[in-house]
PDB file of C-alpha atoms and ligand atoms in Angstrom:
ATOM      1  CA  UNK A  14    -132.952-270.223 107.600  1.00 71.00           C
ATOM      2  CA  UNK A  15    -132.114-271.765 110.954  1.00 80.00           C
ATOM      3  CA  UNK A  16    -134.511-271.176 113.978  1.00 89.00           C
ATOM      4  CA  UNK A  17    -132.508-269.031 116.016  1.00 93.00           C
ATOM      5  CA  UNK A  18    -131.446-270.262 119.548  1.00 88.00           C
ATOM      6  CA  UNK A  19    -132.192-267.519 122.176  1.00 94.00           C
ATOM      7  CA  UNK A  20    -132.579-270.103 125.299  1.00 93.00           C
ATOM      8  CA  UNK A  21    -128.883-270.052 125.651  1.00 96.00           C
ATOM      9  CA  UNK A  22    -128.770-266.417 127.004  1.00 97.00           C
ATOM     10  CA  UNK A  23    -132.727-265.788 127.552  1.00 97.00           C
ATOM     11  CA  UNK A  24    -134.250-267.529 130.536  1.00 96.00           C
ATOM     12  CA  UNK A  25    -138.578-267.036 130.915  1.00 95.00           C
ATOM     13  CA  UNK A  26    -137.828-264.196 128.897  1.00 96.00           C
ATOM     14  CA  UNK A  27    -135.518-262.301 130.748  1.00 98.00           C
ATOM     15  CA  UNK A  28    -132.177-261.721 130.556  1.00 98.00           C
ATOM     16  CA  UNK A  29    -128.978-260.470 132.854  1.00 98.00           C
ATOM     17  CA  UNK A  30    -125.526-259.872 131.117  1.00 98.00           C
ATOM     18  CA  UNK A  31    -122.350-258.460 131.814  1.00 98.00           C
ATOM     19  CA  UNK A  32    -120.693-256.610 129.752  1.00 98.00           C
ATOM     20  CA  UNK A  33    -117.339-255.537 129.947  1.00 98.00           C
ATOM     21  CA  UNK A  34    -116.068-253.706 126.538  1.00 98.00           C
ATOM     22  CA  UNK A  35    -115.389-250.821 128.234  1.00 97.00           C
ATOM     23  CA  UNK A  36    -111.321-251.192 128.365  1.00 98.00           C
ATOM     24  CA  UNK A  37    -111.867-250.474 124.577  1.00 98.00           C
ATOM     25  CA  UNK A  38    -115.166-248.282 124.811  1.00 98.00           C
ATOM     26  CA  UNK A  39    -113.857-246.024 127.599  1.00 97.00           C
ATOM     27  CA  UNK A  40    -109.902-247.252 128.150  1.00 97.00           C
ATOM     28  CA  UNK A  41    -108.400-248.512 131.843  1.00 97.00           C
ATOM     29  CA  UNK A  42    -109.431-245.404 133.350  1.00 97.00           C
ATOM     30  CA  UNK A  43    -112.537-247.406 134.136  1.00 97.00           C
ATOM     31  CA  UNK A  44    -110.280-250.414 136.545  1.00 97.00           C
ATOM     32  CA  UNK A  45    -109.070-250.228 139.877  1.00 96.00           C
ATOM     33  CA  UNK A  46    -106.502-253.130 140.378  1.00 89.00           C
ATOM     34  CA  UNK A  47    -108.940-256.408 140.134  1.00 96.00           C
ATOM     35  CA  UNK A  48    -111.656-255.422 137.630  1.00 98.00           C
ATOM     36  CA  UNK A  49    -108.433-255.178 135.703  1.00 98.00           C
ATOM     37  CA  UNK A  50    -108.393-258.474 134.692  1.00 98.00           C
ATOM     38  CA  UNK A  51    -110.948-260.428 132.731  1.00 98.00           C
ATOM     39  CA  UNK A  52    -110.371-263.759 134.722  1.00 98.00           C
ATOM     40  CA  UNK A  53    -111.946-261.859 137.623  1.00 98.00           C
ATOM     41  CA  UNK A  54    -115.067-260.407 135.631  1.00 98.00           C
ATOM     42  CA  UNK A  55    -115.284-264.066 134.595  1.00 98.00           C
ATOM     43  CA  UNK A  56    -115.506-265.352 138.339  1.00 98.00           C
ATOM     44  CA  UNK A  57    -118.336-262.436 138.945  1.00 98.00           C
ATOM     45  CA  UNK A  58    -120.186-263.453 135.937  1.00 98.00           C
ATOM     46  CA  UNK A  59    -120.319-267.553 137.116  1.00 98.00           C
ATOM     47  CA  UNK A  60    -120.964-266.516 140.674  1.00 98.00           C
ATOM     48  CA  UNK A  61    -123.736-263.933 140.147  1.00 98.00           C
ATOM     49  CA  UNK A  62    -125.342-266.296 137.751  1.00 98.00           C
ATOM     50  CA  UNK A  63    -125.577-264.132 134.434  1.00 98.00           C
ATOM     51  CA  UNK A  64    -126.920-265.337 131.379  1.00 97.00           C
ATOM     52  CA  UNK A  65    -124.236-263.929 129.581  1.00 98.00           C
ATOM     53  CA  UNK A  66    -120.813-262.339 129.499  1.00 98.00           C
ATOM     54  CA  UNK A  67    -119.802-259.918 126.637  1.00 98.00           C
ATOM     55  CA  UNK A  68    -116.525-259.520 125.136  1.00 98.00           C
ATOM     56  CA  UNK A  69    -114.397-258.466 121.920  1.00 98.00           C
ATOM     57  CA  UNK A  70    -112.550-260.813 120.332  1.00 98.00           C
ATOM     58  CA  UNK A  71    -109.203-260.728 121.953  1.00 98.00           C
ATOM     59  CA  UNK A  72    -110.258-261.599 125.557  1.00 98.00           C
ATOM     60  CA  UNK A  73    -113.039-263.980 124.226  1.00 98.00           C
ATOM     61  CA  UNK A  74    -109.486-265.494 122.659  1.00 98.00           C
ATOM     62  CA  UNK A  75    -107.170-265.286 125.331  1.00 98.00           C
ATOM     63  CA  UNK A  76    -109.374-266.032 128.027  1.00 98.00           C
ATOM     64  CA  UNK A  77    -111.007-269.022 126.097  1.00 98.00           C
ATOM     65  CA  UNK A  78    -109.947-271.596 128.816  1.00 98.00           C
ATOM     66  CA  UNK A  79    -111.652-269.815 131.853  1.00 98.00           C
ATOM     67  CA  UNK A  80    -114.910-268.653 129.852  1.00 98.00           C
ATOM     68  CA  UNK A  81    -115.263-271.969 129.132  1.00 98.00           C
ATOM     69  CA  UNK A  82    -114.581-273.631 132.255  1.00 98.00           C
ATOM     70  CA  UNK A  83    -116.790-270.838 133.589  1.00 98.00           C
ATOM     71  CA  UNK A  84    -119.971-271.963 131.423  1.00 98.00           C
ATOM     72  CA  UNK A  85    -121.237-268.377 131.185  1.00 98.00           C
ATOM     73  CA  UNK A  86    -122.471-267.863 127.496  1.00 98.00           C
ATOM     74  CA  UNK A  87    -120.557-265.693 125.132  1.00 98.00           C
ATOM     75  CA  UNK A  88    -121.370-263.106 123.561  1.00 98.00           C
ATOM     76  CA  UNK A  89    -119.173-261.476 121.372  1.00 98.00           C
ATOM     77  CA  UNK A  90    -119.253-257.654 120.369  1.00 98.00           C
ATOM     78  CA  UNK A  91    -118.349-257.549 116.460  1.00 98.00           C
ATOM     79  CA  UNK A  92    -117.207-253.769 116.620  1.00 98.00           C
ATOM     80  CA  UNK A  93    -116.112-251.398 118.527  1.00 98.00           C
ATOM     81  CA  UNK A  94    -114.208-247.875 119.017  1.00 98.00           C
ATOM     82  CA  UNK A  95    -112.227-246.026 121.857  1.00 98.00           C
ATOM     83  CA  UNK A  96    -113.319-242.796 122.920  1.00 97.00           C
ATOM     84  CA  UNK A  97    -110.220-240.369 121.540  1.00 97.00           C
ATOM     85  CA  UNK A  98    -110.956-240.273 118.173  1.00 96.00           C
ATOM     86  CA  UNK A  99    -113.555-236.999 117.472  1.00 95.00           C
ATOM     87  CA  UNK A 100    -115.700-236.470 115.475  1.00 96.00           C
ATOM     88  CA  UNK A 101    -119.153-237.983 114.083  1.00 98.00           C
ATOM     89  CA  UNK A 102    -119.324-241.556 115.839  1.00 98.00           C
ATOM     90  CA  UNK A 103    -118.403-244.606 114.111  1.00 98.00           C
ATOM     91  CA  UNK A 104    -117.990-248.331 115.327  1.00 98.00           C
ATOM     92  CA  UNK A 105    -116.406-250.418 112.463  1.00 98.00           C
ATOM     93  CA  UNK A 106    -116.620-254.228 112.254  1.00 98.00           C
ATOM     94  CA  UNK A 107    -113.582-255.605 114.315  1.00 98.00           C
ATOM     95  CA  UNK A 108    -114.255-259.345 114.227  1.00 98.00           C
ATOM     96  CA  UNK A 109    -116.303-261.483 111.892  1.00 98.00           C
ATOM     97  CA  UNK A 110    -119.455-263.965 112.996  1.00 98.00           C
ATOM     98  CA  UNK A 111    -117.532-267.039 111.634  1.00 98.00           C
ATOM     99  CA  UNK A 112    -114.608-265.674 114.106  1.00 98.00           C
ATOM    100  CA  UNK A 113    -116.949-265.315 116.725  1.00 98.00           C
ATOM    101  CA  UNK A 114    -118.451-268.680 116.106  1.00 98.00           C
ATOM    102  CA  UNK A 115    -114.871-269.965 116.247  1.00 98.00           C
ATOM    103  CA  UNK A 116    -114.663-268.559 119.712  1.00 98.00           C
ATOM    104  CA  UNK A 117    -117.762-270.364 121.219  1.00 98.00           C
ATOM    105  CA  UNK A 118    -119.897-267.277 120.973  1.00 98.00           C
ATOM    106  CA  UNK A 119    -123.551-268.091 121.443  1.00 98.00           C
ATOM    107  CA  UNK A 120    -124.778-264.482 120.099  1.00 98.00           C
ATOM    108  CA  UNK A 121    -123.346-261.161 118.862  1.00 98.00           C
ATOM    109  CA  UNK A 122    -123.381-257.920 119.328  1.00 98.00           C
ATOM    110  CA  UNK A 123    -123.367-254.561 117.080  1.00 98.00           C
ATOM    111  CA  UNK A 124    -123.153-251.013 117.780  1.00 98.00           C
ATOM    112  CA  UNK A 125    -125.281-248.514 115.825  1.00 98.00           C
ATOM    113  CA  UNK A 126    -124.783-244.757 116.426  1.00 98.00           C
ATOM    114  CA  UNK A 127    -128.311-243.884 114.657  1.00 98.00           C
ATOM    115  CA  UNK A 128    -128.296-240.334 114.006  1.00 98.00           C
ATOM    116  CA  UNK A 129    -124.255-240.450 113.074  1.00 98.00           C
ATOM    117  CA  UNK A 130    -123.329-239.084 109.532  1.00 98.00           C
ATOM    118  CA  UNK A 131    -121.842-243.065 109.465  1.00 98.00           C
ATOM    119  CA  UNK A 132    -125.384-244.386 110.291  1.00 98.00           C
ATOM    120  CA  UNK A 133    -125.464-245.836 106.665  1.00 98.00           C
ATOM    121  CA  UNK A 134    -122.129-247.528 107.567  1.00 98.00           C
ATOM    122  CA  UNK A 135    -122.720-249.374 110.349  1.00 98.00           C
ATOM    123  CA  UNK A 136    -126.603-250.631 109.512  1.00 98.00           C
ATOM    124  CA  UNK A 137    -124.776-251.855 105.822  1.00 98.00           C
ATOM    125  CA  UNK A 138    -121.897-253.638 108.546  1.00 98.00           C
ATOM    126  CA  UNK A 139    -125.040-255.030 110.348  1.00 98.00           C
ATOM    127  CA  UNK A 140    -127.375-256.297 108.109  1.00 98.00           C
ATOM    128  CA  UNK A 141    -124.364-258.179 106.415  1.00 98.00           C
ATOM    129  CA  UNK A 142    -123.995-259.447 110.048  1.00 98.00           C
ATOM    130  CA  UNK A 143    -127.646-260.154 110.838  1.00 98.00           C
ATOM    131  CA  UNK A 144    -128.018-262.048 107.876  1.00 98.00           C
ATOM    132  CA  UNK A 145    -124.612-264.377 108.216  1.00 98.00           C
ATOM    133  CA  UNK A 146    -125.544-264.860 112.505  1.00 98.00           C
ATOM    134  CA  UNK A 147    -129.478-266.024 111.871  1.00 98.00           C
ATOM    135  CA  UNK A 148    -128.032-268.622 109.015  1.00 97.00           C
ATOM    136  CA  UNK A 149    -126.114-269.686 111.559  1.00 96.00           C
ATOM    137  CA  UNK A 150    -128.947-269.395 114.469  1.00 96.00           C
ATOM    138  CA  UNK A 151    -127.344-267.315 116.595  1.00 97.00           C
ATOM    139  CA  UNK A 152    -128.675-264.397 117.693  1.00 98.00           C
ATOM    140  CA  UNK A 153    -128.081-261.118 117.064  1.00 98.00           C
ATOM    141  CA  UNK A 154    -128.098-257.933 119.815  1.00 98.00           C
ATOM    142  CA  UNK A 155    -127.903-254.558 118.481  1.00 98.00           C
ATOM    143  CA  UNK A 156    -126.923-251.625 120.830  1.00 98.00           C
ATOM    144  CA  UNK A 157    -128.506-248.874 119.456  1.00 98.00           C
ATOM    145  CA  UNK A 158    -127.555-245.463 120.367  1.00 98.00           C
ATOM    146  CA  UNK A 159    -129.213-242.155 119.135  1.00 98.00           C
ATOM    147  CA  UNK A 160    -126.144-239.888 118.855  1.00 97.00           C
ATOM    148  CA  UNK A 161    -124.455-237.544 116.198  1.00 97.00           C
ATOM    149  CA  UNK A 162    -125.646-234.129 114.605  1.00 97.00           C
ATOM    150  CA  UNK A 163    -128.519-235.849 113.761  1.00 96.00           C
ATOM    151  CA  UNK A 164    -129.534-237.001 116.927  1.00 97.00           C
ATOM    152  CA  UNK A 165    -129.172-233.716 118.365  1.00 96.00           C
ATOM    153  CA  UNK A 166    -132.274-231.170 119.251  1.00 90.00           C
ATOM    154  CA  UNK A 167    -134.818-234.193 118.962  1.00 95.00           C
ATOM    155  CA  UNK A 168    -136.447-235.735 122.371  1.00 95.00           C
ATOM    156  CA  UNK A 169    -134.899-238.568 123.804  1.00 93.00           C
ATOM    157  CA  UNK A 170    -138.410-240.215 124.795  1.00 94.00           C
ATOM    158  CA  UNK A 171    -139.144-240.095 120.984  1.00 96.00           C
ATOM    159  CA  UNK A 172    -135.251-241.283 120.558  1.00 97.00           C
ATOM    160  CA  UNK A 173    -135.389-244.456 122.639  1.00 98.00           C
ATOM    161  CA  UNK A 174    -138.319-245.472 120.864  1.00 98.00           C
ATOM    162  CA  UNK A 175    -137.056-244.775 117.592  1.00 98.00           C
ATOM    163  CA  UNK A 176    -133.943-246.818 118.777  1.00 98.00           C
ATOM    164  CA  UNK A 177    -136.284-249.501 119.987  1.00 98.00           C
ATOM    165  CA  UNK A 178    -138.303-249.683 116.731  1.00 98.00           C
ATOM    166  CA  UNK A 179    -134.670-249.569 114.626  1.00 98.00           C
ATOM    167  CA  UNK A 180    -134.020-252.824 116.398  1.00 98.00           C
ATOM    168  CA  UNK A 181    -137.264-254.538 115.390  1.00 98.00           C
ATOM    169  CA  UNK A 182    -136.779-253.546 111.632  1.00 98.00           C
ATOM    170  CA  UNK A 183    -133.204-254.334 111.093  1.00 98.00           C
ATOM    171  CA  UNK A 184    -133.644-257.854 112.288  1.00 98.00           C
ATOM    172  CA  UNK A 185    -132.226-257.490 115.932  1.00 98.00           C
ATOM    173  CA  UNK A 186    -133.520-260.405 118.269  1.00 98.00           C
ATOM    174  CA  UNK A 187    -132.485-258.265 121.837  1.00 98.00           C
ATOM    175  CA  UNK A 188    -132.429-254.290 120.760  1.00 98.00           C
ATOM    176  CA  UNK A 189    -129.615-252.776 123.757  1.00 98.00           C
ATOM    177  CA  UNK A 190    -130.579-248.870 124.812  1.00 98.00           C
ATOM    178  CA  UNK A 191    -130.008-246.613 127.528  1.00 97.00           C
ATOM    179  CA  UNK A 192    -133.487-245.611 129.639  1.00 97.00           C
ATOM    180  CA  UNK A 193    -133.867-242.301 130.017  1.00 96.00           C
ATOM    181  CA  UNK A 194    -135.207-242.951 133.196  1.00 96.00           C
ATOM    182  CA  UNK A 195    -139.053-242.791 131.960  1.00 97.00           C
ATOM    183  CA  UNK A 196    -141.215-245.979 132.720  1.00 97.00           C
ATOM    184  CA  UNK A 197    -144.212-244.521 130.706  1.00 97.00           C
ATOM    185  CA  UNK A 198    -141.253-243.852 127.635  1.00 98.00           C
ATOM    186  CA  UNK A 199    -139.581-247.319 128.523  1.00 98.00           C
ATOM    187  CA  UNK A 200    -143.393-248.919 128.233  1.00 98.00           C
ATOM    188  CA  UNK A 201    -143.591-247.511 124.889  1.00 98.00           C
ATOM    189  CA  UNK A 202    -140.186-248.577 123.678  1.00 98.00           C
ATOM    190  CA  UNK A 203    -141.001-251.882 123.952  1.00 98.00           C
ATOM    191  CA  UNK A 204    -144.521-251.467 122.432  1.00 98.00           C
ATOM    192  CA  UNK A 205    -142.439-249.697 119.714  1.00 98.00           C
ATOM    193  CA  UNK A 206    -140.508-252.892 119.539  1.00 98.00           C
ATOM    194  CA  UNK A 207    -143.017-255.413 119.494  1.00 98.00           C
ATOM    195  CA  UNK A 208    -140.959-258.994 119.504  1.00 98.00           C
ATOM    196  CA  UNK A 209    -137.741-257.386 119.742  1.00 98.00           C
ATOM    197  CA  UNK A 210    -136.777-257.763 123.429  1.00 98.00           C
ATOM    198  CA  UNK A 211    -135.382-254.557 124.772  1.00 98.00           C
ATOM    199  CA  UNK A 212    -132.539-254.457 127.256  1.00 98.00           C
ATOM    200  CA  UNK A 213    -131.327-251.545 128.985  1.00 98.00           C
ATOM    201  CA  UNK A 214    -127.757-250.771 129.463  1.00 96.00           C
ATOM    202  CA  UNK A 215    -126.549-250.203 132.891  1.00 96.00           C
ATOM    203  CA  UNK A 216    -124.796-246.954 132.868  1.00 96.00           C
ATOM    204  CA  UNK A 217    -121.749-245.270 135.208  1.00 96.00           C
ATOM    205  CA  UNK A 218    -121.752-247.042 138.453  1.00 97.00           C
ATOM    206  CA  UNK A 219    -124.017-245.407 140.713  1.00 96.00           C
ATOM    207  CA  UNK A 220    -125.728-246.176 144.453  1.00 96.00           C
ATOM    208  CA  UNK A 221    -126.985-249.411 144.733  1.00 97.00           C
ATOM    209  CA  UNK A 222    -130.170-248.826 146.087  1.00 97.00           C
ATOM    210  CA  UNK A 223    -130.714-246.115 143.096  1.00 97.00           C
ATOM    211  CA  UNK A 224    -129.817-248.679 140.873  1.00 98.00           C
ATOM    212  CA  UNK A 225    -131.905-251.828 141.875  1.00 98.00           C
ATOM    213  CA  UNK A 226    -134.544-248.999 141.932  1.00 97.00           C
ATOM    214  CA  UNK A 227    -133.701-248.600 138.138  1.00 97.00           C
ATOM    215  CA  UNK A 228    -133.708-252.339 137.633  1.00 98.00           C
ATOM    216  CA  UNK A 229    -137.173-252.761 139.372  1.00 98.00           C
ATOM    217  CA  UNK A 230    -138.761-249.656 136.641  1.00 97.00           C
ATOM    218  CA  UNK A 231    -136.997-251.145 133.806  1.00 98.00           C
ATOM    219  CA  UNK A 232    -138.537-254.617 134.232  1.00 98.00           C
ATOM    220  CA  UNK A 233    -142.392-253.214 134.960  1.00 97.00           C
ATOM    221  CA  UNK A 234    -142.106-251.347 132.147  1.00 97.00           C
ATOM    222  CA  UNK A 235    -142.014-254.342 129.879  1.00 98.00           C
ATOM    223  CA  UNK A 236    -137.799-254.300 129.458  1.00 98.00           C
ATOM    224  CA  UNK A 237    -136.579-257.870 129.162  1.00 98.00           C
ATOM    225  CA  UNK A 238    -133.651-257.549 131.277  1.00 98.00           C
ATOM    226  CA  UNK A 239    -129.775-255.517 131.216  1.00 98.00           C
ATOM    227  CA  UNK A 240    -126.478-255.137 130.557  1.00 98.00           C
ATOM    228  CA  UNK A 241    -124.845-254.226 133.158  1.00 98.00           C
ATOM    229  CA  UNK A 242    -121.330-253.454 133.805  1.00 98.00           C
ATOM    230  CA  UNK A 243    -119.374-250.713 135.434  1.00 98.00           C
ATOM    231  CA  UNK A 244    -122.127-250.795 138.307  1.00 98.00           C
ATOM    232  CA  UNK A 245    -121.570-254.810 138.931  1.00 98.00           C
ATOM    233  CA  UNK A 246    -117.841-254.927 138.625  1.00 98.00           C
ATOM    234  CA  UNK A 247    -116.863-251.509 140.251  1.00 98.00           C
ATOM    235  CA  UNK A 248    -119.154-252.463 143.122  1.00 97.00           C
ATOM    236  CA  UNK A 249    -117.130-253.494 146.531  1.00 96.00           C
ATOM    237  CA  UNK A 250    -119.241-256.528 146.375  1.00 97.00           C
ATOM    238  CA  UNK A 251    -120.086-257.404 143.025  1.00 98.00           C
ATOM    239  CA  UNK A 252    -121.755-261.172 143.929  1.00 98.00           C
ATOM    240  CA  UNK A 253    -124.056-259.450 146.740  1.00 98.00           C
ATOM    241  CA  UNK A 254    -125.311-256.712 144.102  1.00 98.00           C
ATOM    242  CA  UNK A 255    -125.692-259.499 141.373  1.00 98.00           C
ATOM    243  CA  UNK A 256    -127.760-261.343 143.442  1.00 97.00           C
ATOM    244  CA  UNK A 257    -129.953-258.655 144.054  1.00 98.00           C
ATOM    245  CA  UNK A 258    -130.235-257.889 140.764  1.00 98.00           C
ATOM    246  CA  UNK A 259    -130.931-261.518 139.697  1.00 98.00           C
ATOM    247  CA  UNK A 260    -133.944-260.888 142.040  1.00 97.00           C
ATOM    248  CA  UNK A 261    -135.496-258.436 140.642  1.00 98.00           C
ATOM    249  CA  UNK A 262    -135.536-259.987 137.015  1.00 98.00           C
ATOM    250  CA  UNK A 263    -136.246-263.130 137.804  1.00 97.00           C
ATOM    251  CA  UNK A 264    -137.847-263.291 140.832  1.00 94.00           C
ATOM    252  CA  UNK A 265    -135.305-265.359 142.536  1.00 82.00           C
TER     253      UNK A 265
HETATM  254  P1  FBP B  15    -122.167-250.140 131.416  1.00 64.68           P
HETATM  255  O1  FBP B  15    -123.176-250.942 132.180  1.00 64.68           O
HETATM  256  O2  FBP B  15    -120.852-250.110 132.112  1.00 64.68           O
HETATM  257  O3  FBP B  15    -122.704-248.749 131.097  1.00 64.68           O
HETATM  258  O4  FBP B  15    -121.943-250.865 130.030  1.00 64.68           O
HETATM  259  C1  FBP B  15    -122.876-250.819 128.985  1.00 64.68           C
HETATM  260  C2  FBP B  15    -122.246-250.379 127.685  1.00 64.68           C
HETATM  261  O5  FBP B  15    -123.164-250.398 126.607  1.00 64.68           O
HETATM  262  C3  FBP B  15    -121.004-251.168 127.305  1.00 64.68           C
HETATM  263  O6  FBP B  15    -121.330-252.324 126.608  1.00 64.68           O
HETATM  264  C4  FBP B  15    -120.203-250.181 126.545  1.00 64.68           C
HETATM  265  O7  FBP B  15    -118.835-250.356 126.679  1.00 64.68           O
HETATM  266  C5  FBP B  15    -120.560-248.885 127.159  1.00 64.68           C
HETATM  267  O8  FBP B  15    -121.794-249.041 127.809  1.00 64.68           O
HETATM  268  C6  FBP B  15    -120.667-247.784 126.144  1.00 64.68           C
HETATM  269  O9  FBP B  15    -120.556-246.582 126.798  1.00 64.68           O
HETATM  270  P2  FBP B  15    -120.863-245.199 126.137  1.00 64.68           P
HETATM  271  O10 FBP B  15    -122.289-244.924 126.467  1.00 64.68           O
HETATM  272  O11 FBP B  15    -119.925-244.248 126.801  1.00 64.68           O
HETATM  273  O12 FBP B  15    -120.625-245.332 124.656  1.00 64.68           O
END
């Protein structure tokens, strides 16, 4: 087994991404002219200094030129899903790691809808993935997402642990969750953890000063960092806020 490379995307620790999988996740309905277009995420993601940009496969492929010129790190997500199929929640594998490694990613990404009647699915999918990406010694991120019949009528400060735990048995080197807006929870999700590094998603865009707030709770309580999107690139000034942001991880 390789040692697996996290300094490309984890600096002192911490982490900042951007992640923009939501034209496939969500649809365009998320874009407003500019954010549109993946050359301009790339511009926000060299400028605001992430440590990462994540992509599926066809934009890591088309826009191979400027990510690379760009020297943000890729990270590719291996599945995904749009939002108007119903039913119990499934992400299927969409690109392999050897593709991904083809396409200059530095880590990958997973979705697992834990709780889902396809739960058995997609952790078969990923530990077939985990397993190919750490020969390899790239790092593996698993968003992990409590959601499905199963995931219904149980807490969601016992959830995000459970999430956070998930990630530390199935191999994951950065677990990916949405906070639930409970520091003492948060603290116990990474506990829960241990040397998983948790990273909280950033949610639908909301006021700045609410969200650096967020940011600020997210890294006292132990989180390593996010991924943020829709509130970075459907901000009027997406560098400023980045900055900001890049504060509060890092200190600077
Ligand atoms: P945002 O910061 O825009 O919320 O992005 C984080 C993310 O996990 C994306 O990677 C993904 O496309 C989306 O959220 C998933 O959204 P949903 O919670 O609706 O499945």
């Amino acid at each position: 087994m390789k040692k697996i490379n996290l300094n490309k995307i984890i600096k002192n620790g911490k982490m900042m991404f951007l992640a923009y999988d939501q034209g496939l996740e969500h649809g365009p309905i998320e874009f407003k002219d500019k954010n549109a277009n993946p050359s301009y995420i790339i511009e926000i993601a060299k400028k605001g200094k992430f440590n990462g940009i994540i992509f599926q496969k066809g934009i890591a492929e088309k826009y191979s030129k400027e990510i690379k010129k760009s020297k943000v790190p890729l990270i590719i997500k291996l599945n995904g899903k749009t939002n108007i199929r119903k039913g119990e929640p499934l992400s299927i594998q969409i690109c392999s790691v050897e593709e991904a490694l083809d396409l200059g990613a530095v880590a990958v990404g997973y979705t697992i809808y834990i709780g889902s009647e396809y739960e058995p699915v997609m952790m078969e999918e990923f530990a077939k993935i985990e397993e190919k990406a750490h020969k390899a010694g790239i790092p593996v991120i698993a968003w992990i997402y409590p959601r499905g019949k199963g995931a219904k009528k149980r807490k969601k400060s016992e959830l995000m642990a459970y999430a956070g735990r998930t990630g530390l048995e199935i191999g994951a080197d950065i677990v990916k969750l949405n906070y639930n807006g409970n520091e003492k929870d948060l603290a116990w999700t990474v506990k829960s953890a241990g040397k998983t590094k948790v990273m909280i998603a950033g949610g639908i865009k909301t006021d700045e000063k609410n969200f650096l707030k967020e940011v600020k709770a997210i890294i006292k309580a132990g989180g390593a960092g996010i991924a943020v999107g829709r509130n970075v690139w459907q901000s009027k000034d997406p560098i400023e806020l980045s900055k900001k942001i890049r504060k509060v991880i890092f200190g600077k």
